[in-house]
Coordinates of C-alpha atoms in Angstrom, one line a residue:
M1 CA 67.4 64.6 23.8
S2 CA 67.7 65.0 27.6
Y3 CA 64.8 65.6 29.9
L4 CA 65.8 69.2 30.4
E5 CA 65.6 69.9 26.7
E6 CA 62.0 68.5 26.6
I7 CA 60.6 70.9 29.1
Q8 CA 60.1 74.7 29.0
V9 CA 58.8 76.7 31.9
K10 CA 57.8 80.4 31.3
N11 CA 56.1 82.9 33.7
L12 CA 52.6 84.0 32.9
D13 CA 51.5 85.4 36.3
H14 CA 48.9 88.2 35.9
L15 CA 50.1 89.2 32.4
G16 CA 47.3 87.1 30.7
I17 CA 44.7 89.3 32.4
V18 CA 46.5 92.4 31.0
A19 CA 46.8 90.9 27.5
G20 CA 43.2 89.9 27.5
L21 CA 42.1 93.4 28.4
I22 CA 44.2 94.8 25.6
D23 CA 42.6 92.3 23.2
E24 CA 39.1 93.1 24.4
I25 CA 39.6 96.8 23.9
G26 CA 41.1 96.2 20.4
I27 CA 44.2 98.3 20.9
V28 CA 46.4 96.2 18.5
K29 CA 43.9 96.5 15.7
I30 CA 43.4 100.2 16.2
I31 CA 47.2 100.8 16.1
N32 CA 47.7 98.6 13.1
N33 CA 44.8 100.3 11.3
K34 CA 46.3 103.7 12.0
L35 CA 50.0 103.0 11.3
G36 CA 49.6 100.2 8.8
I37 CA 51.3 96.7 8.6
D38 CA 54.5 96.1 6.7
V39 CA 54.6 92.4 5.6
R40 CA 58.4 92.6 5.8
E41 CA 58.3 93.3 9.6
K42 CA 58.6 90.4 12.1
I43 CA 56.3 92.2 14.6
S44 CA 53.6 94.8 13.9
A45 CA 53.4 98.2 15.5
G46 CA 50.2 97.2 17.4
T47 CA 51.9 94.2 18.9
V48 CA 54.9 96.4 19.9
V49 CA 52.5 98.7 21.7
K50 CA 50.8 95.6 23.4
S51 CA 54.2 94.5 24.6
I52 CA 55.0 98.0 26.1
L53 CA 51.6 98.0 27.9
I54 CA 52.2 94.4 29.2
N55 CA 55.7 95.5 30.4
G56 CA 54.2 98.7 31.9
L57 CA 51.6 96.7 33.9
G58 CA 54.2 94.1 34.9
F59 CA 55.3 96.7 37.5
V60 CA 58.9 96.2 36.6
S61 CA 60.9 99.4 36.1
R62 CA 63.2 98.9 33.1
P63 CA 64.7 101.3 30.5
L64 CA 64.0 100.6 26.9
Y65 CA 67.4 99.1 26.1
L66 CA 66.6 96.4 28.7
F67 CA 63.0 96.0 27.4
S68 CA 63.5 92.7 25.7
Q69 CA 65.0 91.2 28.9
F70 CA 61.5 91.6 30.5
F71 CA 60.2 88.9 28.2
Q72 CA 63.1 86.5 28.5
D73 CA 61.3 84.5 31.2
K74 CA 57.8 85.3 30.1
A75 CA 55.4 83.2 27.9
I76 CA 55.9 85.7 25.0
E77 CA 54.4 83.5 22.3
K78 CA 51.3 83.0 24.5
L79 CA 51.0 86.7 25.2
L80 CA 52.0 88.3 21.9
G81 CA 51.6 85.6 19.3
E82 CA 53.4 82.6 17.9
R83 CA 56.9 83.1 16.4
I84 CA 57.4 86.3 18.4
K85 CA 60.8 86.4 20.0
P86 CA 62.1 88.7 22.8
D87 CA 64.9 90.1 20.6
Y88 CA 62.2 91.4 18.1
L89 CA 61.5 94.0 20.9
N90 CA 64.8 95.9 20.7
D91 CA 65.2 99.6 21.4
D92 CA 65.4 100.5 17.7
K93 CA 62.1 98.9 16.9
I94 CA 60.4 100.4 19.9
G95 CA 61.8 103.8 19.1
R96 CA 60.6 103.7 15.5
V97 CA 57.1 102.7 16.6
M98 CA 57.1 105.5 19.2
D99 CA 58.1 108.0 16.5
E100 CA 55.3 106.7 14.2
L101 CA 52.7 107.1 16.9
Y102 CA 53.8 110.6 17.5
K103 CA 53.8 111.5 13.8
Y104 CA 50.3 110.0 13.3
G105 CA 48.8 111.9 16.3
L106 CA 48.7 110.6 19.9
N107 CA 45.5 112.4 20.7
D108 CA 43.6 110.9 17.7
I109 CA 44.7 107.4 18.6
F110 CA 43.8 107.8 22.3
I111 CA 40.4 109.2 21.5
E112 CA 39.6 106.3 19.2
V113 CA 40.6 103.8 22.0
V114 CA 38.5 105.8 24.5
L115 CA 35.4 105.8 22.2
E116 CA 35.7 102.0 21.8
V117 CA 35.9 101.5 25.6
I118 CA 32.9 103.8 26.2
K119 CA 30.9 101.9 23.7
K120 CA 32.0 98.4 24.6
F121 CA 31.9 98.7 28.4
K122 CA 29.0 101.2 28.7
I123 CA 30.9 103.8 30.7
D124 CA 28.6 106.3 32.4
L125 CA 29.7 109.8 31.4
K126 CA 27.4 111.9 33.5
Y127 CA 30.4 113.4 35.3
S128 CA 34.0 113.9 34.1
H129 CA 36.9 115.1 36.2
L130 CA 39.8 117.3 35.1
D131 CA 43.1 117.9 36.9
S132 CA 46.8 118.2 36.1
T133 CA 50.1 117.1 37.5
S134 CA 53.8 117.5 36.6
F135 CA 56.6 115.0 36.1
H136 CA 60.2 115.9 36.6
L137 CA 63.1 114.9 34.2
D138 CA 66.7 114.6 35.0
G139 CA 68.1 115.5 31.5
E140 CA 69.1 118.9 30.2
Y141 CA 66.7 119.1 27.2
K142 CA 68.3 122.2 25.7
R143 CA 66.7 123.9 22.8
E144 CA 67.8 126.8 20.7
E145 CA 66.3 130.1 22.0
D146 CA 65.5 131.5 18.5
K147 CA 63.8 128.3 17.5
E148 CA 61.8 128.2 20.8
K149 CA 60.6 131.8 20.2
Q150 CA 59.4 130.8 16.7
E151 CA 57.7 127.7 18.0
E152 CA 55.9 129.5 20.7
E153 CA 53.9 131.4 18.1
K154 CA 52.5 128.1 16.6
N155 CA 49.5 126.2 17.8
I156 CA 50.3 123.8 20.6
K157 CA 49.5 120.8 18.5
E158 CA 52.1 121.7 15.9
R159 CA 55.2 121.4 18.1
P160 CA 56.6 119.1 20.8
I161 CA 56.4 120.2 24.4
F162 CA 59.0 122.5 25.9
I163 CA 60.8 120.8 28.8
K164 CA 61.2 123.7 31.3
K165 CA 61.4 124.5 35.0
G166 CA 58.1 125.2 36.5
Y167 CA 55.9 124.5 39.4
S168 CA 56.7 120.9 40.6
R169 CA 54.0 118.8 42.2
D170 CA 56.8 116.3 43.1
H171 CA 58.6 119.0 45.1
R172 CA 61.6 119.0 42.7
P173 CA 61.7 122.6 41.5
D174 CA 65.4 122.2 40.7
L175 CA 64.5 119.9 37.8
K176 CA 62.8 120.5 34.5
Q177 CA 59.2 119.6 34.2
R178 CA 56.5 118.5 31.8
V179 CA 52.7 118.7 32.6
L180 CA 50.0 116.1 32.1
D181 CA 46.3 117.2 32.0
L182 CA 44.0 114.3 32.6
I183 CA 40.1 113.9 32.3
T184 CA 38.6 110.8 33.9
S185 CA 35.1 109.4 34.2
Q186 CA 33.5 109.3 37.6
D187 CA 32.4 105.8 36.6
G188 CA 35.6 103.7 37.3
D189 CA 38.1 106.5 36.9
I190 CA 38.6 105.7 33.2
P191 CA 40.9 108.2 31.4
L192 CA 38.9 109.9 28.7
F193 CA 41.3 112.6 27.6
V194 CA 45.0 113.3 28.1
R195 CA 47.1 116.2 27.1
V196 CA 50.9 116.8 27.6
G197 CA 51.9 120.4 28.2
D198 CA 55.0 122.5 28.6
G199 CA 56.9 122.3 31.9
N200 CA 56.0 125.9 33.0
E201 CA 52.4 125.8 31.9
S202 CA 49.7 127.3 34.2
D203 CA 46.5 125.4 34.9
K204 CA 44.5 128.7 34.9
A205 CA 45.7 129.5 31.4
V206 CA 44.8 126.1 29.8
F207 CA 42.0 124.4 31.7
G208 CA 39.2 126.2 29.9
K209 CA 40.8 125.3 26.5
V210 CA 41.3 121.7 27.6
L211 CA 37.6 121.3 28.4
V212 CA 36.6 122.9 25.1
E213 CA 38.9 120.6 23.1
F214 CA 37.6 117.6 25.1
K215 CA 34.0 118.3 24.2
K216 CA 35.0 118.6 20.6
Q217 CA 36.5 115.1 20.7
I218 CA 34.1 113.3 23.1
K219 CA 30.6 114.4 22.0
F220 CA 28.7 113.4 25.2
D221 CA 26.7 115.6 27.5
S222 CA 29.0 115.3 30.5
I223 CA 29.1 117.6 33.5
M224 CA 32.8 118.8 33.9
V225 CA 34.3 118.9 37.4
C226 CA 37.5 120.8 38.1
D227 CA 39.3 122.5 41.0
S228 CA 39.6 126.3 41.5
A229 CA 42.2 126.7 38.6
L230 CA 39.3 126.7 36.2
Y231 CA 37.4 129.5 38.0
G232 CA 38.2 132.8 36.3
Q233 CA 36.2 135.2 34.2
E234 CA 38.1 134.3 30.9
N235 CA 37.6 130.5 31.5
L236 CA 34.0 130.9 32.4
Q237 CA 33.3 132.7 29.2
L238 CA 35.1 130.1 27.3
I239 CA 33.1 127.2 28.7
Q240 CA 29.7 128.9 29.1
H241 CA 28.2 126.4 26.7
L242 CA 29.4 123.5 28.9
K243 CA 28.0 122.2 32.2
W244 CA 30.4 122.4 35.1
I245 CA 31.1 122.2 38.8
T246 CA 34.2 123.8 40.2
R247 CA 35.6 125.3 43.4
V248 CA 35.6 129.1 43.9
P249 CA 39.0 130.6 44.9
M250 CA 38.9 132.6 48.1
T251 CA 40.8 135.4 46.4
I252 CA 37.5 136.6 44.9
K253 CA 36.0 139.5 46.9
K254 CA 32.4 138.1 46.7
A255 CA 33.6 134.7 48.0
K256 CA 35.4 136.3 51.0
E257 CA 32.3 138.3 51.9
L258 CA 30.0 135.2 51.8
V259 CA 32.3 133.1 53.8
Q260 CA 32.6 135.8 56.4
N261 CA 28.9 136.8 56.6
I262 CA 26.7 133.8 55.7
E263 CA 25.9 131.2 58.3
V264 CA 25.3 127.7 56.9
E265 CA 21.9 126.2 57.6
E266 CA 21.3 123.9 60.6
V267 CA 20.5 120.3 59.6
K268 CA 16.9 119.3 60.1
D269 CA 16.3 116.0 62.0
E270 CA 14.6 114.5 59.0
D271 CA 17.7 115.2 56.9
K272 CA 20.3 113.7 59.3
E273 CA 19.7 110.1 58.3
K274 CA 19.8 110.9 54.6
R275 CA 23.1 112.7 55.0
S276 CA 24.5 109.9 57.0
D277 CA 23.6 107.4 54.2
L278 CA 25.4 109.7 51.8
N279 CA 28.4 110.0 54.2
L280 CA 27.8 113.7 54.5
E281 CA 26.9 113.9 58.2
S282 CA 29.9 116.2 59.0
Y283 CA 28.8 118.8 56.3
T284 CA 26.4 121.7 56.4
W285 CA 25.7 124.2 53.6
K286 CA 23.8 127.1 52.2
E287 CA 23.0 127.9 48.6
E288 CA 23.2 131.4 47.0
I289 CA 22.5 132.5 43.5
V290 CA 25.4 134.6 42.2
T291 CA 26.4 136.2 38.9
Y292 CA 30.1 136.2 38.2
G293 CA 31.9 136.7 34.9
G294 CA 28.5 137.4 33.3
I295 CA 27.4 133.8 34.2
K296 CA 24.5 133.1 36.5
Q297 CA 25.5 130.4 39.0
T298 CA 24.6 128.5 42.2
W299 CA 27.2 128.9 44.9
L300 CA 27.2 126.3 47.6
I301 CA 28.9 127.6 50.8
V302 CA 30.0 124.4 52.6
L303 CA 31.2 123.9 56.2
S304 CA 33.1 120.7 57.0
E305 CA 33.3 120.0 60.7
K306 CA 36.4 117.9 60.3
R307 CA 38.1 120.5 58.2
Q308 CA 37.0 123.2 60.6
K309 CA 38.6 121.5 63.5
S310 CA 41.8 121.0 61.5
D311 CA 41.9 124.6 60.3
L312 CA 41.4 125.9 63.9
E313 CA 44.2 123.7 65.2
K314 CA 46.5 125.0 62.4
L315 CA 45.5 128.6 63.3
E316 CA 46.3 128.0 67.0
K317 CA 49.6 126.5 66.0
Q318 CA 50.4 129.4 63.7
L319 CA 49.5 131.9 66.5
S320 CA 51.8 130.1 68.9
Q321 CA 54.7 130.1 66.5
E322 CA 54.2 133.8 65.7
E323 CA 54.2 134.6 69.4
K324 CA 57.7 133.1 69.8
K325 CA 58.9 134.8 66.7
S326 CA 57.5 138.2 67.6
Q327 CA 59.1 138.0 71.1
K328 CA 62.4 137.5 69.4
F329 CA 61.8 140.5 67.0
L330 CA 60.6 142.7 69.9
K331 CA 63.8 142.0 71.9
E332 CA 65.8 142.7 68.7
I333 CA 64.2 146.1 67.9
Q334 CA 64.2 147.3 71.5
S335 CA 67.9 146.6 71.9
E336 CA 68.9 148.3 68.6
E337 CA 70.3 151.8 68.4
F338 CA 69.1 153.9 65.4
E339 CA 70.7 157.0 64.0
H340 CA 67.3 158.4 62.7
P341 CA 63.6 157.9 63.7
Q342 CA 62.8 156.8 60.1
A343 CA 65.4 154.0 60.3
A344 CA 63.7 152.6 63.4
R345 CA 60.3 152.8 61.7
Y346 CA 61.6 151.2 58.5
K347 CA 63.0 148.3 60.5
L348 CA 59.7 147.9 62.3
K349 CA 57.8 147.9 59.0
A350 CA 60.1 145.2 57.7
I351 CA 59.6 143.0 60.8
N352 CA 55.8 143.3 60.6
K353 CA 55.8 142.1 57.0
K354 CA 57.0 138.7 58.4
L355 CA 54.0 138.4 60.7
R356 CA 50.4 137.5 59.8
L357 CA 48.4 137.3 63.0
L358 CA 50.5 139.6 65.3
E359 CA 51.9 143.1 65.0
I360 CA 54.7 144.9 66.8
K361 CA 53.5 148.4 67.5
E362 CA 55.5 151.5 68.3
V363 CA 54.8 152.9 71.8
E364 CA 57.5 155.5 72.1
L365 CA 60.7 156.6 70.3
I366 CA 63.2 157.8 72.8
E367 CA 65.9 160.2 72.0
T368 CA 69.1 159.5 74.0
Y369 CA 72.9 159.3 73.6
S370 CA 75.3 156.5 73.0
K371 CA 78.4 155.7 75.0
K372 CA 80.3 157.8 72.4
K373 CA 78.0 160.7 73.2
E374 CA 76.3 160.5 69.8
K375 CA 72.6 161.1 69.5
I376 CA 70.6 157.9 69.0
Y377 CA 67.0 156.7 69.1
K378 CA 65.6 153.6 70.8
M379 CA 62.2 152.2 70.2
I380 CA 59.8 151.0 72.9
S381 CA 57.3 148.6 71.4
L382 CA 54.7 146.0 72.4
I383 CA 53.1 143.0 70.7
I384 CA 49.4 143.2 69.8
K385 CA 47.1 140.6 68.1
K386 CA 45.6 141.4 64.7
D387 CA 42.0 140.6 66.0
E388 CA 40.4 141.3 62.7
E389 CA 42.7 138.9 60.8
I390 CA 42.3 136.2 63.5
S391 CA 38.5 136.7 63.4
R392 CA 38.5 136.4 59.6
K393 CA 40.4 133.1 59.7
T394 CA 38.3 131.8 62.4
K395 CA 35.1 132.4 60.5
E396 CA 36.7 130.9 57.3
A397 CA 37.8 127.7 59.1
G398 CA 36.3 124.7 57.5
K399 CA 34.4 126.6 54.8
F400 CA 34.7 126.4 51.0
I401 CA 32.5 127.3 48.1
L402 CA 31.5 125.2 45.1
A403 CA 29.9 126.7 42.0
T404 CA 27.9 125.3 39.1
N405 CA 26.2 126.9 36.2
L406 CA 23.3 124.4 36.5
V407 CA 20.9 126.9 38.1
E408 CA 17.5 126.3 36.7
E409 CA 17.4 123.7 34.0
N410 CA 19.0 120.4 35.1
K411 CA 19.5 121.9 38.6
L412 CA 21.4 119.6 40.9
E413 CA 20.7 118.9 44.6
A414 CA 23.3 120.4 46.9
S415 CA 24.3 117.0 48.2
E416 CA 25.0 115.8 44.6
I417 CA 27.2 118.8 43.9
L418 CA 29.2 118.1 47.1
I419 CA 29.5 114.4 46.5
T420 CA 30.5 114.9 42.9
Y421 CA 33.2 117.4 43.8
K422 CA 34.6 115.0 46.5
N423 CA 35.0 112.5 43.7
Q424 CA 37.6 114.8 42.1
Q425 CA 40.0 112.3 43.7
S426 CA 39.3 110.3 40.5
T427 CA 42.2 112.1 38.7
E428 CA 44.4 112.1 41.8
R429 CA 44.2 108.3 42.0
G430 CA 45.3 108.2 38.4
F431 CA 48.2 110.5 39.1
R432 CA 49.3 108.3 42.0
F433 CA 49.2 105.2 39.7
L434 CA 51.3 106.9 37.1
K435 CA 53.9 108.1 39.6
D436 CA 54.1 104.8 41.5
P437 CA 57.8 103.8 41.8
L438 CA 56.9 100.3 40.5
F439 CA 55.5 101.7 37.3
F440 CA 57.8 101.3 34.2
T441 CA 58.3 105.0 33.5
D442 CA 59.1 106.1 37.0
S443 CA 62.4 107.5 35.7
F444 CA 62.2 108.9 32.2
F445 CA 64.9 107.6 29.9
V446 CA 64.0 109.1 26.5
E447 CA 65.7 112.2 25.4
K448 CA 63.4 113.7 22.6
P449 CA 60.4 115.7 23.8
E450 CA 58.3 113.9 21.1
R451 CA 59.1 110.5 22.8
I452 CA 58.4 111.9 26.2
E453 CA 54.9 112.8 25.0
T454 CA 54.6 109.3 23.4
M455 CA 55.7 107.7 26.7
L456 CA 53.0 109.7 28.6
F457 CA 50.5 108.6 26.0
L458 CA 51.5 104.9 26.6
M459 CA 51.4 105.4 30.4
S460 CA 47.9 106.8 30.0
L461 CA 46.9 103.7 28.0
C462 CA 48.2 101.6 30.9
L463 CA 46.1 103.6 33.4
L464 CA 43.0 103.1 31.1
I465 CA 43.6 99.3 31.0
Y466 CA 44.2 99.0 34.7
N467 CA 41.2 101.1 35.8
L468 CA 38.9 99.4 33.3
G469 CA 40.0 95.9 34.5
Q470 CA 39.4 97.0 38.1
R471 CA 36.0 98.4 37.3
E472 CA 34.9 95.2 35.4
L473 CA 36.1 92.9 38.2
R474 CA 34.3 94.9 40.9
N475 CA 31.1 95.0 38.8
C476 CA 31.3 91.2 38.4
L477 CA 31.8 90.6 42.2
K478 CA 28.8 93.0 42.9
R479 CA 26.7 91.1 40.4
V480 CA 27.3 87.6 41.8
K481 CA 27.3 89.1 45.4
K482 CA 30.4 87.2 46.3
G483 CA 33.7 88.7 47.4
I484 CA 37.3 87.6 47.6
N485 CA 39.8 87.9 50.4
N486 CA 41.9 91.1 50.4
Q487 CA 45.5 91.5 51.7
V488 CA 44.5 91.2 55.4
G489 CA 42.2 88.2 54.8
K490 CA 38.9 90.1 54.9
V491 CA 36.2 89.5 52.2
T492 CA 35.7 92.5 49.9
L493 CA 33.7 93.3 46.9
R494 CA 36.1 96.1 45.9
P495 CA 39.6 94.6 45.6
T496 CA 42.3 96.5 43.8
L497 CA 43.5 95.1 40.5
R498 CA 47.0 95.2 41.9
W499 CA 46.0 92.8 44.6
I500 CA 44.5 90.5 41.9
F501 CA 47.9 90.7 40.1
Q502 CA 49.7 89.7 43.2
C503 CA 47.3 86.7 43.7
F504 CA 48.3 85.5 40.2
Q505 CA 52.0 85.5 40.8
G506 CA 53.5 82.0 40.3
I507 CA 51.3 80.9 37.4
H508 CA 53.5 79.2 34.7
Y509 CA 53.1 78.3 31.1
V510 CA 54.8 74.8 30.7
I511 CA 55.6 72.9 27.5
L512 CA 56.5 69.3 28.3
N513 CA 57.3 67.0 25.4
G514 CA 55.4 69.4 23.1
V515 CA 52.3 69.4 25.4
K516 CA 51.3 72.9 26.5
Q517 CA 49.7 73.5 29.9
I518 CA 49.1 76.1 32.6
V519 CA 50.2 75.2 36.1
N520 CA 49.4 76.5 39.6
L521 CA 45.8 77.5 38.9
T522 CA 44.3 77.3 42.4
E523 CA 40.6 77.3 43.2
E524 CA 40.7 81.0 44.1
R525 CA 42.4 81.8 40.8
R526 CA 39.9 79.8 38.9
F527 CA 37.1 81.6 40.7
I528 CA 38.5 85.0 39.7
L529 CA 39.0 83.8 36.1
S530 CA 35.4 82.6 36.0
L531 CA 34.3 86.2 36.6
L532 CA 36.3 87.5 33.6
P533 CA 35.4 87.5 29.9
A534 CA 36.7 84.8 27.6
S535 CA 39.3 87.2 26.2
R536 CA 41.1 87.0 29.5
Q537 CA 40.3 83.4 30.3
R538 CA 41.8 82.1 27.1
Y539 CA 45.3 82.9 28.3
Y540 CA 44.9 80.5 31.3
L541 CA 42.3 77.9 30.6

């Protein structure tokens, strides 16, 4: 036997951390308990799911038919178990497992994983954040019209999603969409609830129902935080038994009046330091008790200095652009010859519809004759500012309204309402992660709507694992009061888990003459591993 035949070198990198997190949560056990284990199979459904999650957090974009290639140079027996071979993870096996997951119920499986995470890792559920995004698909996804009409009458849980054109958050309205609703904890951005919706679904139509369904599944007394899509009379009635914070849309008459007429309170000297500590020094506000949709609420009218400056700059820019546009329109209408007075006024009305802050006003309509001696009309006009509209926008600059039904019992401080709503970025960070080009499902490659739903379920599990790992690492660093160097060499207590993954590149699993060992464990890597639980350490030490 030659020397080369006596040595095997496989990449381990950061994948041991991922595998350890999956083990610690107990995902393989949960999947196997749900789907069962067939003793004739070489690899269980739970292990297949583990391999997909490892692939997904390997940040290598590969379609399913190349999936097994991902593990060709990886320490697969170390990560997935002895006697597991890469060719066990073929597209047929993965497809069957995905179909079994869908048939069992993706929501039921996800909720069980989430409940286990909440219990094991003591996730604080005081606040939960809801938002939605869309993903575009390149395929046709045609369905029979009569079948679609029949399915629309059924409950949303009883049918696959409809892949349709709709509002695209990715700015691809030319492609068909599917929607993902996501609820995360404020503590660590942990996904608590996911729901896949039709491509043309409206947030306003489903957000109330999503929150009600969430509270049925996760029986914790959480304050729900959402954007203005939630705020409507029907939704408020639907969630009146829940606690919530949301933003009030400026299309509501009462909101317009308050923003126009109420002045926010001046900050007292004794409050300035407190607001600075909370990073709210650029905000002022005023509280009002309002009843809307039959629900008594606290409305917090907030003025942001930074946003006010930005809004006023945008207003000035818009005014400048309209001045140029209106000069062009003025020249056009004053040079045109009209056969009838009403034709001139109709043209003027059409032009003014294109302007928001300015208006072209008729001064005089002159009756004269053309070169052909035909009677014509010419309009003399001038440009005027819409002072009332400009004043309204100026008063609204930098202002927005937050609402909560926590009015008397469990009443929140105004600063807490504002800070909590600002943390709505929790879901947005999750969406950025899911849409990252390095993520394994950046380009969807499955054709059945059922498998698209299953893939989004698996993506959401990846997000849960990633955010949980990041939360645990940051909590450990905070506890030992010792940071690590970030990408620019500065010590931080809040590194991203992606940076930790990069730090672990180049770790190998080596078998030399039957002796197994891990190489390239530097002092920094050992320190990071020392912060992690044994479930993750065992893949390296």
